[in-house]
mmCIF file of C-alpha atoms and ligand atoms in Angstrom:
data_model
loop_
_atom_site.group_PDB
_atom_site.id
_atom_site.type_symbol
_atom_site.label_atom_id
_atom_site.label_comp_id
_atom_site.label_asym_id
_atom_site.label_seq_id
_atom_site.Cartn_x
_atom_site.Cartn_y
_atom_site.Cartn_z
ATOM 1 C CA SER I 3 93.225 70.652 84.836
ATOM 2 C CA LYS I 4 94.863 72.114 87.911
ATOM 3 C CA ASP I 5 93.654 75.644 88.613
ATOM 4 C CA GLY I 6 96.553 78.084 88.728
ATOM 5 C CA GLY I 7 98.465 76.040 91.312
ATOM 6 C CA ARG I 8 95.831 76.763 93.897
ATOM 7 C CA GLY I 9 95.318 73.068 94.419
ATOM 8 C CA ARG I 10 91.754 72.836 93.164
ATOM 9 C CA TRP I 11 90.728 70.606 90.287
ATOM 10 C CA THR I 12 88.203 72.136 87.984
ATOM 11 C CA ALA I 13 86.516 71.315 84.726
ATOM 12 C CA TYR I 14 88.591 72.072 81.635
ATOM 13 C CA HIS I 15 87.705 75.182 79.677
ATOM 14 C CA PRO I 16 89.729 76.148 76.597
ATOM 15 C CA GLN I 17 89.117 79.745 77.660
ATOM 16 C CA MET I 18 91.301 79.147 80.737
ATOM 17 C CA ASP I 19 94.298 78.354 78.548
ATOM 18 C CA GLU I 20 93.703 81.527 76.642
ATOM 19 C CA GLU I 21 93.546 83.581 79.824
ATOM 20 C CA ARG I 22 96.700 81.962 81.141
ATOM 21 C CA GLU I 23 98.444 82.602 77.841
ATOM 22 C CA THR I 24 97.445 86.273 77.943
ATOM 23 C CA ARG I 25 98.621 86.533 81.530
ATOM 24 C CA ASN I 26 101.968 84.902 80.749
ATOM 25 C CA GLN I 27 102.472 87.251 77.825
ATOM 26 C CA LEU I 28 101.564 90.227 80.021
ATOM 27 C CA ALA I 29 104.084 89.104 82.637
ATOM 28 C CA LEU I 30 106.824 88.737 79.998
ATOM 29 C CA ASP I 31 106.071 92.153 78.525
ATOM 30 C CA LEU I 32 105.935 93.698 81.990
ATOM 31 C CA ARG I 33 109.337 92.248 82.833
ATOM 32 C CA SER I 34 110.938 93.846 79.791
ATOM 33 C CA ALA I 35 109.069 97.104 80.391
ATOM 34 C CA ILE I 36 110.564 97.275 83.889
ATOM 35 C CA GLU I 37 114.035 96.409 82.579
ATOM 36 C CA ASN I 38 113.746 99.120 79.919
ATOM 37 C CA ASP I 39 112.478 101.742 82.404
ATOM 38 C CA GLU I 40 109.126 101.973 80.656
ATOM 39 C CA ILE I 41 107.127 102.116 83.884
ATOM 40 C CA THR I 42 106.333 105.766 84.399
ATOM 41 C CA VAL I 43 104.768 107.697 87.261
ATOM 42 C CA VAL I 44 101.854 110.128 87.284
ATOM 43 C CA TYR I 45 100.998 112.431 90.161
ATOM 44 C CA GLN I 46 97.599 113.204 91.654
ATOM 45 C CA PRO I 47 97.013 116.359 93.749
ATOM 46 C CA VAL I 48 95.874 116.050 97.365
ATOM 47 C CA VAL I 49 94.420 119.242 98.838
ATOM 48 C CA ASP I 50 93.738 120.688 102.271
ATOM 49 C CA SER I 51 90.006 120.250 102.894
ATOM 50 C CA ALA I 52 89.581 123.752 104.351
ATOM 51 C CA THR I 53 91.631 125.834 101.907
ATOM 52 C CA PHE I 54 91.804 123.539 98.835
ATOM 53 C CA GLU I 55 95.533 124.281 98.776
ATOM 54 C CA LEU I 56 97.797 121.655 97.229
ATOM 55 C CA VAL I 57 99.520 119.897 100.141
ATOM 56 C CA SER I 58 100.519 116.499 98.838
ATOM 57 C CA ILE I 59 100.848 114.299 95.772
ATOM 58 C CA GLU I 60 100.132 110.602 95.256
ATOM 59 C CA ALA I 61 102.482 108.788 92.892
ATOM 60 C CA LEU I 62 100.704 106.240 90.674
ATOM 61 C CA ALA I 63 102.430 103.796 88.329
ATOM 62 C CA ARG I 64 101.626 103.718 84.613
ATOM 63 C CA TRP I 65 102.484 101.237 81.901
ATOM 64 C CA ASN I 66 102.027 101.978 78.218
ATOM 65 C CA ARG I 67 102.410 98.471 76.806
ATOM 66 C CA ARG I 68 104.194 98.393 73.469
ATOM 67 C CA GLY I 69 101.822 97.687 70.620
ATOM 68 C CA HIS I 70 98.815 97.568 72.952
ATOM 69 C CA GLY I 71 98.467 100.871 74.787
ATOM 70 C CA PRO I 72 97.945 101.632 78.475
ATOM 71 C CA VAL I 73 97.348 98.765 80.931
ATOM 72 C CA SER I 74 95.595 99.588 84.203
ATOM 73 C CA PRO I 75 97.599 99.220 87.434
ATOM 74 C CA GLU I 76 94.625 97.192 88.710
ATOM 75 C CA ILE I 77 95.840 94.622 86.137
ATOM 76 C CA PHE I 78 99.636 94.945 86.099
ATOM 77 C CA ILE I 79 100.302 95.440 89.816
ATOM 78 C CA PRO I 80 98.770 92.038 90.727
ATOM 79 C CA ILE I 81 100.750 90.470 87.853
ATOM 80 C CA ALA I 82 103.939 92.097 89.144
ATOM 81 C CA GLU I 83 103.145 90.681 92.593
ATOM 82 C CA THR I 84 102.680 87.106 91.389
ATOM 83 C CA SER I 85 105.591 87.206 88.908
ATOM 84 C CA GLY I 86 108.295 88.358 91.302
ATOM 85 C CA LEU I 87 108.498 91.758 89.585
ATOM 86 C CA ILE I 88 106.998 93.947 92.294
ATOM 87 C CA ASP I 89 110.277 94.682 94.117
ATOM 88 C CA ARG I 90 111.888 96.247 91.056
ATOM 89 C CA LEU I 91 108.709 97.957 89.901
ATOM 90 C CA GLY I 92 108.074 99.375 93.363
ATOM 91 C CA LEU I 93 111.626 100.658 93.745
ATOM 92 C CA SER I 94 111.459 102.268 90.318
ATOM 93 C CA VAL I 95 108.288 104.167 91.300
ATOM 94 C CA LEU I 96 109.795 105.168 94.637
ATOM 95 C CA SER I 97 113.040 106.314 93.029
ATOM 96 C CA GLN I 98 111.341 108.291 90.229
ATOM 97 C CA SER I 99 108.918 110.020 92.591
ATOM 98 C CA LEU I 100 111.491 110.868 95.294
ATOM 99 C CA THR I 101 113.717 112.381 92.615
ATOM 100 C CA GLN I 102 110.736 114.383 91.359
ATOM 101 C CA LEU I 103 109.909 115.545 94.891
ATOM 102 C CA THR I 104 113.248 117.376 95.115
ATOM 103 C CA SER I 105 111.773 120.004 92.768
ATOM 104 C CA TRP I 106 108.591 120.377 94.856
ATOM 105 C CA PRO I 107 109.706 121.784 98.208
ATOM 106 C CA GLY I 108 106.902 122.066 100.733
ATOM 107 C CA LEU I 109 104.874 119.210 99.273
ATOM 108 C CA LYS I 110 104.469 115.745 100.714
ATOM 109 C CA LEU I 111 104.483 112.574 98.625
ATOM 110 C CA SER I 112 102.515 109.326 98.947
ATOM 111 C CA VAL I 113 103.754 106.128 97.349
ATOM 112 C CA ASN I 114 101.857 102.826 97.247
ATOM 113 C CA ILE I 115 103.694 99.808 98.600
ATOM 114 C CA SER I 116 102.712 96.199 97.897
ATOM 115 C CA PRO I 117 102.887 93.507 100.560
ATOM 116 C CA GLY I 118 105.477 91.712 98.407
ATOM 117 C CA GLN I 119 107.890 94.628 98.842
ATOM 118 C CA PHE I 120 107.464 94.526 102.598
ATOM 119 C CA ARG I 121 108.487 90.861 102.507
ATOM 120 C CA ASP I 122 111.823 91.631 100.822
ATOM 121 C CA PRO I 123 114.411 91.807 103.651
ATOM 122 C CA ALA I 124 116.359 94.417 101.662
ATOM 123 C CA PHE I 125 113.346 96.763 101.356
ATOM 124 C CA THR I 126 114.037 99.093 104.286
ATOM 125 C CA GLY I 127 117.696 99.339 103.248
ATOM 126 C CA HIS I 128 116.694 100.402 99.737
ATOM 127 C CA VAL I 129 114.317 103.000 101.165
ATOM 128 C CA ALA I 130 117.033 104.442 103.406
ATOM 129 C CA ASP I 131 119.436 104.559 100.406
ATOM 130 C CA LEU I 132 116.915 106.473 98.318
ATOM 131 C CA PHE I 133 116.543 109.104 101.033
ATOM 132 C CA ARG I 134 120.320 109.451 101.252
ATOM 133 C CA ARG I 135 120.690 109.720 97.479
ATOM 134 C CA THR I 136 117.922 112.300 96.986
ATOM 135 C CA GLY I 137 118.366 114.234 100.223
ATOM 136 C CA ILE I 138 114.594 114.174 100.797
ATOM 137 C CA GLU I 139 113.590 114.409 104.463
ATOM 138 C CA PRO I 140 111.841 111.094 105.253
ATOM 139 C CA HIS I 141 108.934 112.777 107.081
ATOM 140 C CA ARG I 142 107.796 114.224 103.726
ATOM 141 C CA VAL I 143 107.051 110.750 102.422
ATOM 142 C CA VAL I 144 104.053 108.550 103.225
ATOM 143 C CA LEU I 145 104.024 104.882 102.279
ATOM 144 C CA GLU I 146 100.478 103.660 101.606
ATOM 145 C CA MET I 147 99.580 100.057 102.392
ATOM 146 C CA THR I 148 96.288 98.166 102.405
ATOM 147 C CA GLU I 149 95.130 96.240 105.438
ATOM 148 C CA THR I 150 95.395 92.687 104.087
ATOM 149 C CA TYR I 151 99.092 92.574 104.773
ATOM 150 C CA PHE I 152 98.815 93.839 108.340
ATOM 151 C CA ILE I 153 96.129 91.297 109.175
ATOM 152 C CA GLN I 154 97.896 88.330 107.574
ATOM 153 C CA ASN I 155 101.425 89.108 108.755
ATOM 154 C CA ALA I 156 100.977 91.055 111.973
ATOM 155 C CA GLU I 157 104.305 89.968 113.479
ATOM 156 C CA ARG I 158 106.472 90.684 110.437
ATOM 157 C CA ALA I 159 104.546 93.870 109.665
ATOM 158 C CA ARG I 160 105.344 95.241 113.101
ATOM 159 C CA THR I 161 109.069 94.603 112.603
ATOM 160 C CA VAL I 162 109.201 96.321 109.212
ATOM 161 C CA LEU I 163 107.066 99.235 110.451
ATOM 162 C CA GLU I 164 109.461 99.668 113.342
ATOM 163 C CA ARG I 165 112.406 99.954 110.929
ATOM 164 C CA LEU I 166 110.560 102.384 108.661
ATOM 165 C CA ARG I 167 109.667 104.524 111.677
ATOM 166 C CA LYS I 168 113.367 104.653 112.586
ATOM 167 C CA ILE I 169 114.081 105.967 109.096
ATOM 168 C CA GLY I 170 111.363 108.561 109.744
ATOM 169 C CA VAL I 171 109.008 107.775 106.888
ATOM 170 C CA GLN I 172 105.238 107.858 107.536
ATOM 171 C CA ILE I 173 102.797 104.995 107.047
ATOM 172 C CA ALA I 174 99.206 105.345 105.836
ATOM 173 C CA LEU I 175 96.478 102.748 105.770
ATOM 174 C CA ASP I 176 95.008 102.786 102.250
ATOM 175 C CA ASP I 177 91.452 101.840 101.238
ATOM 176 C CA PHE I 178 90.197 102.243 104.802
ATOM 177 C CA GLY I 179 86.513 101.400 105.170
ATOM 178 C CA ALA I 180 86.551 98.892 102.323
ATOM 179 C CA GLY I 181 87.638 95.937 104.447
ATOM 180 C CA PHE I 182 87.448 94.525 107.918
ATOM 181 C CA SER I 183 89.747 96.763 109.952
ATOM 182 C CA SER I 184 89.127 96.216 113.650
ATOM 183 C CA VAL I 185 89.737 98.919 116.211
ATOM 184 C CA GLY I 186 92.272 96.667 117.923
ATOM 185 C CA TYR I 187 94.641 96.435 115.027
ATOM 186 C CA LEU I 188 94.187 100.039 113.953
ATOM 187 C CA ARG I 189 95.418 101.013 117.398
ATOM 188 C CA GLN I 190 98.201 98.463 117.510
ATOM 189 C CA PHE I 191 99.864 99.621 114.278
ATOM 190 C CA GLY I 192 99.567 103.340 114.984
ATOM 191 C CA PHE I 193 99.191 104.538 111.406
ATOM 192 C CA ASP I 194 100.174 108.128 110.643
ATOM 193 C CA ARG I 195 97.214 108.616 108.292
ATOM 194 C CA MET I 196 94.194 106.752 106.981
ATOM 195 C CA LYS I 197 92.744 107.026 103.499
ATOM 196 C CA ILE I 198 89.017 106.528 103.159
ATOM 197 C CA ASP I 199 88.317 104.249 100.222
ATOM 198 C CA LYS I 200 86.685 105.826 97.202
ATOM 199 C CA SER I 201 83.857 103.267 97.267
ATOM 200 C CA LEU I 202 82.716 104.764 100.574
ATOM 201 C CA VAL I 203 83.101 108.323 99.281
ATOM 202 C CA GLN I 204 81.160 107.578 96.129
ATOM 203 C CA SER I 205 78.331 105.893 98.013
ATOM 204 C CA LEU I 206 77.504 109.356 99.371
ATOM 205 C CA GLY I 207 74.207 110.528 97.977
ATOM 206 C CA GLN I 208 72.882 106.952 97.807
ATOM 207 C CA GLY I 209 70.655 107.105 100.863
ATOM 208 C CA HIS I 210 71.093 108.463 104.395
ATOM 209 C CA LYS I 211 72.921 105.342 105.640
ATOM 210 C CA ALA I 212 75.888 106.142 103.407
ATOM 211 C CA ILE I 213 76.697 109.399 105.137
ATOM 212 C CA GLU I 214 76.289 107.806 108.558
ATOM 213 C CA MET I 215 78.717 105.042 107.653
ATOM 214 C CA LEU I 216 81.177 107.557 106.307
ATOM 215 C CA GLN I 217 80.933 109.713 109.428
ATOM 216 C CA ALA I 218 81.405 106.666 111.663
ATOM 217 C CA THR I 219 84.478 105.559 109.689
ATOM 218 C CA VAL I 220 86.132 108.979 109.865
ATOM 219 C CA ALA I 221 85.187 109.268 113.553
ATOM 220 C CA LEU I 222 86.849 105.924 114.282
ATOM 221 C CA ALA I 223 90.128 107.116 112.782
ATOM 222 C CA ARG I 224 89.912 110.430 114.591
ATOM 223 C CA SER I 225 89.186 108.772 117.907
ATOM 224 C CA LEU I 226 92.638 107.236 117.452
ATOM 225 C CA ASP I 227 94.056 110.697 116.650
ATOM 226 C CA VAL I 228 94.837 109.651 113.088
ATOM 227 C CA PRO I 229 94.275 112.283 110.360
ATOM 228 C CA VAL I 230 92.089 111.201 107.450
ATOM 229 C CA THR I 231 92.338 111.703 103.673
ATOM 230 C CA ALA I 232 89.334 110.969 101.472
ATOM 231 C CA GLU I 233 90.024 109.688 97.947
ATOM 232 C CA GLY I 234 87.774 109.558 94.910
ATOM 233 C CA VAL I 235 86.190 112.982 95.556
ATOM 234 C CA GLU I 236 84.339 113.963 92.400
ATOM 235 C CA THR I 237 81.647 116.447 93.471
ATOM 236 C CA ASP I 238 81.392 119.630 95.551
ATOM 237 C CA GLN I 239 78.758 117.945 97.699
ATOM 238 C CA GLN I 240 81.125 115.073 98.536
ATOM 239 C CA ALA I 241 83.894 117.536 99.360
ATOM 240 C CA VAL I 242 81.642 119.471 101.742
ATOM 241 C CA ASN I 243 80.400 116.319 103.486
ATOM 242 C CA LEU I 244 83.899 114.921 103.842
ATOM 243 C CA ARG I 245 85.258 118.100 105.326
ATOM 244 C CA LEU I 246 82.358 118.287 107.781
ATOM 245 C CA ALA I 247 82.908 114.622 108.689
ATOM 246 C CA GLY I 248 86.472 115.513 109.687
ATOM 247 C CA CYS I 249 88.734 114.700 106.724
ATOM 248 C CA ASP I 250 91.644 117.158 106.642
ATOM 249 C CA GLN I 251 92.763 116.184 103.135
ATOM 250 C CA LEU I 252 90.847 115.462 99.923
ATOM 251 C CA GLN I 253 91.885 113.762 96.698
ATOM 252 C CA GLY I 254 89.872 113.119 93.569
ATOM 253 C CA TYR I 255 88.979 114.187 90.049
ATOM 254 C CA LEU I 256 87.265 117.308 91.479
ATOM 255 C CA PHE I 257 90.730 118.634 92.340
ATOM 256 C CA GLY I 258 92.727 116.968 89.603
ATOM 257 C CA ARG I 259 93.307 113.684 87.835
ATOM 258 C CA PRO I 260 96.647 111.920 87.996
ATOM 259 C CA CYS I 261 98.895 113.992 85.699
ATOM 260 C CA SER I 262 102.462 114.548 84.573
ATOM 261 C CA ALA I 263 105.105 116.186 86.747
ATOM 262 C CA ALA I 264 104.976 119.196 84.396
ATOM 263 C CA ASP I 265 101.259 119.599 85.110
ATOM 264 C CA ILE I 266 102.009 119.610 88.843
ATOM 265 C CA ASP I 267 104.663 122.305 88.234
ATOM 266 C CA ALA I 268 101.991 124.421 86.529
ATOM 267 C CA LEU I 269 99.541 123.812 89.358
ATOM 268 C CA ARG I 270 102.117 124.999 91.878
ATOM 269 C CA LEU I 271 102.613 128.239 89.964
ATOM 270 C CA ARG I 272 98.918 128.847 89.384
ATOM 271 C CA PRO I 273 96.925 127.451 92.322
ATOM 272 C CA MET I 274 93.651 125.811 91.337
ATOM 273 C CA GLU I 275 90.469 127.856 91.295
ATOM 274 C CA LEU I 276 87.272 126.130 92.310
HETATM 275 P P1 C2E U 311 94.812 103.454 95.080
HETATM 276 O O1 C2E U 311 96.128 103.476 95.763
HETATM 277 O O2 C2E U 311 93.604 103.349 95.928
HETATM 278 O O3 C2E U 311 94.799 104.763 94.159
HETATM 279 C C1 C2E U 311 93.661 105.528 93.897
HETATM 280 C C2 C2E U 311 93.055 105.179 92.558
HETATM 281 O O4 C2E U 311 91.852 105.918 92.409
HETATM 282 C C3 C2E U 311 93.939 105.556 91.371
HETATM 283 O O5 C2E U 311 93.670 104.608 90.331
HETATM 284 C C4 C2E U 311 93.374 106.921 90.981
HETATM 285 O O6 C2E U 311 93.639 107.271 89.632
HETATM 286 C C5 C2E U 311 91.903 106.689 91.217
HETATM 287 N N1 C2E U 311 91.187 107.933 91.476
HETATM 288 C C6 C2E U 311 91.643 109.068 92.050
HETATM 289 N N2 C2E U 311 90.664 109.996 92.148
HETATM 290 C C7 C2E U 311 89.552 109.420 91.626
HETATM 291 C C8 C2E U 311 88.202 109.884 91.432
HETATM 292 O O7 C2E U 311 87.824 111.002 91.794
HETATM 293 N N3 C2E U 311 87.333 108.989 90.883
HETATM 294 C C9 C2E U 311 87.704 107.746 90.507
HETATM 295 N N4 C2E U 311 86.790 106.961 89.958
HETATM 296 N N5 C2E U 311 88.973 107.279 90.663
HETATM 297 C C10 C2E U 311 89.882 108.113 91.215
HETATM 298 P P2 C2E U 311 94.860 103.953 89.485
HETATM 299 O O8 C2E U 311 95.923 104.965 89.192
HETATM 300 O O9 C2E U 311 94.226 103.235 88.344
HETATM 301 O O10 C2E U 311 95.488 102.902 90.497
HETATM 302 C C11 C2E U 311 94.741 101.806 90.931
HETATM 303 C C12 C2E U 311 95.421 101.063 92.043
HETATM 304 O O11 C2E U 311 96.638 100.459 91.588
HETATM 305 C C13 C2E U 311 95.853 101.974 93.200
HETATM 306 O O12 C2E U 311 94.740 102.230 94.031
HETATM 307 C C14 C2E U 311 96.909 101.115 93.847
HETATM 308 O O13 C2E U 311 96.317 100.143 94.680
HETATM 309 C C15 C2E U 311 97.545 100.429 92.654
HETATM 310 N N6 C2E U 311 98.777 101.144 92.286
HETATM 311 C C16 C2E U 311 98.969 102.192 91.449
HETATM 312 N N7 C2E U 311 100.264 102.543 91.380
HETATM 313 C C17 C2E U 311 100.934 101.709 92.221
HETATM 314 C C18 C2E U 311 102.315 101.559 92.610
HETATM 315 O O14 C2E U 311 103.226 102.309 92.195
HETATM 316 N N8 C2E U 311 102.606 100.556 93.488
HETATM 317 C C19 C2E U 311 101.621 99.736 93.989
HETATM 318 N N9 C2E U 311 102.006 98.773 94.869
HETATM 319 N N10 C2E U 311 100.332 99.850 93.665
HETATM 320 C C20 C2E U 311 99.982 100.833 92.795
HETATM 321 CA CA1 CA U 312 96.916 104.708 97.401
HETATM 322 CA CA1 CA U 313 93.156 103.991 98.005
HETATM 323 CA CA1 CA U 314 92.505 100.993 95.886
#
């Protein structure tokens, strides 16, 4: 049988049909979930590394699949990307979270953007519309992207980044340190922020090489004058090391799991005690 249209012929396994069937069903269910506004957004606190004050929020998509329960974004985001659903899903997340941000003055907001959304010629127009509709100042919003897109579509990426910069929105490189980022392209795109991948953060404590690699990664970003957020911070020790390494913002279960907007309201009224 032909393997997922990738052009390779492989041995036939009945299990492959089953997986494809499950995937097709997931894609169908996801489509109707998007149409019925069943994709929701949770918010994870990001704190200042020196004061532990809440400074920003990352919006993360959630899907509670009817009759099945929650599906991880690690599963449904890739399905949305390959099923032509990512544009609508992404705009829904952006619209919900920008609307929410109007009740959180003083906070910044990060939203994840998939490469597929960047490819849509209407994307920057939609973004500009959302800012007009909500009245949010664009500099309060950071769009997070992973490096794959920038490496594979350097030319197009530059054009879209240019337009987003004109709107005034910020761009962060997500999952930094997990891939192959070269100094050359980090400089060429001029990111407003870099987010150290949680795999690097969580390798801390597993030998002395881990901390050296982390320090080198943060130092690389800072040599380009780009501020650094660390994600996946779960322990005090990690928080201390990351602050000393030069991260100005921290995010992770130590400071708060992704939660409802109401939980963020409560956090704003009663700052976290650590
Ligand atoms: P990401 O952008 O790297 O988001 C961080 C992930 O790490 C989130 O997983 C978050 O819940 C998790 N996390 C945060 N702190 C900790 C911690 O201390 N320990 C551990 N173990 N994990 C932590 P989540 O919500 O499951 O999202 C997974 C990925 O799905 C995201 O990774 C992002 O790539 C993608 N994603 C989520 N929402 C959206 C969206 O609205 N649009 C797009 N394009 N992608 C999204
Ligand atoms: Ca992210
Ligand atoms: Ca990340
Ligand atoms: Ca990630």
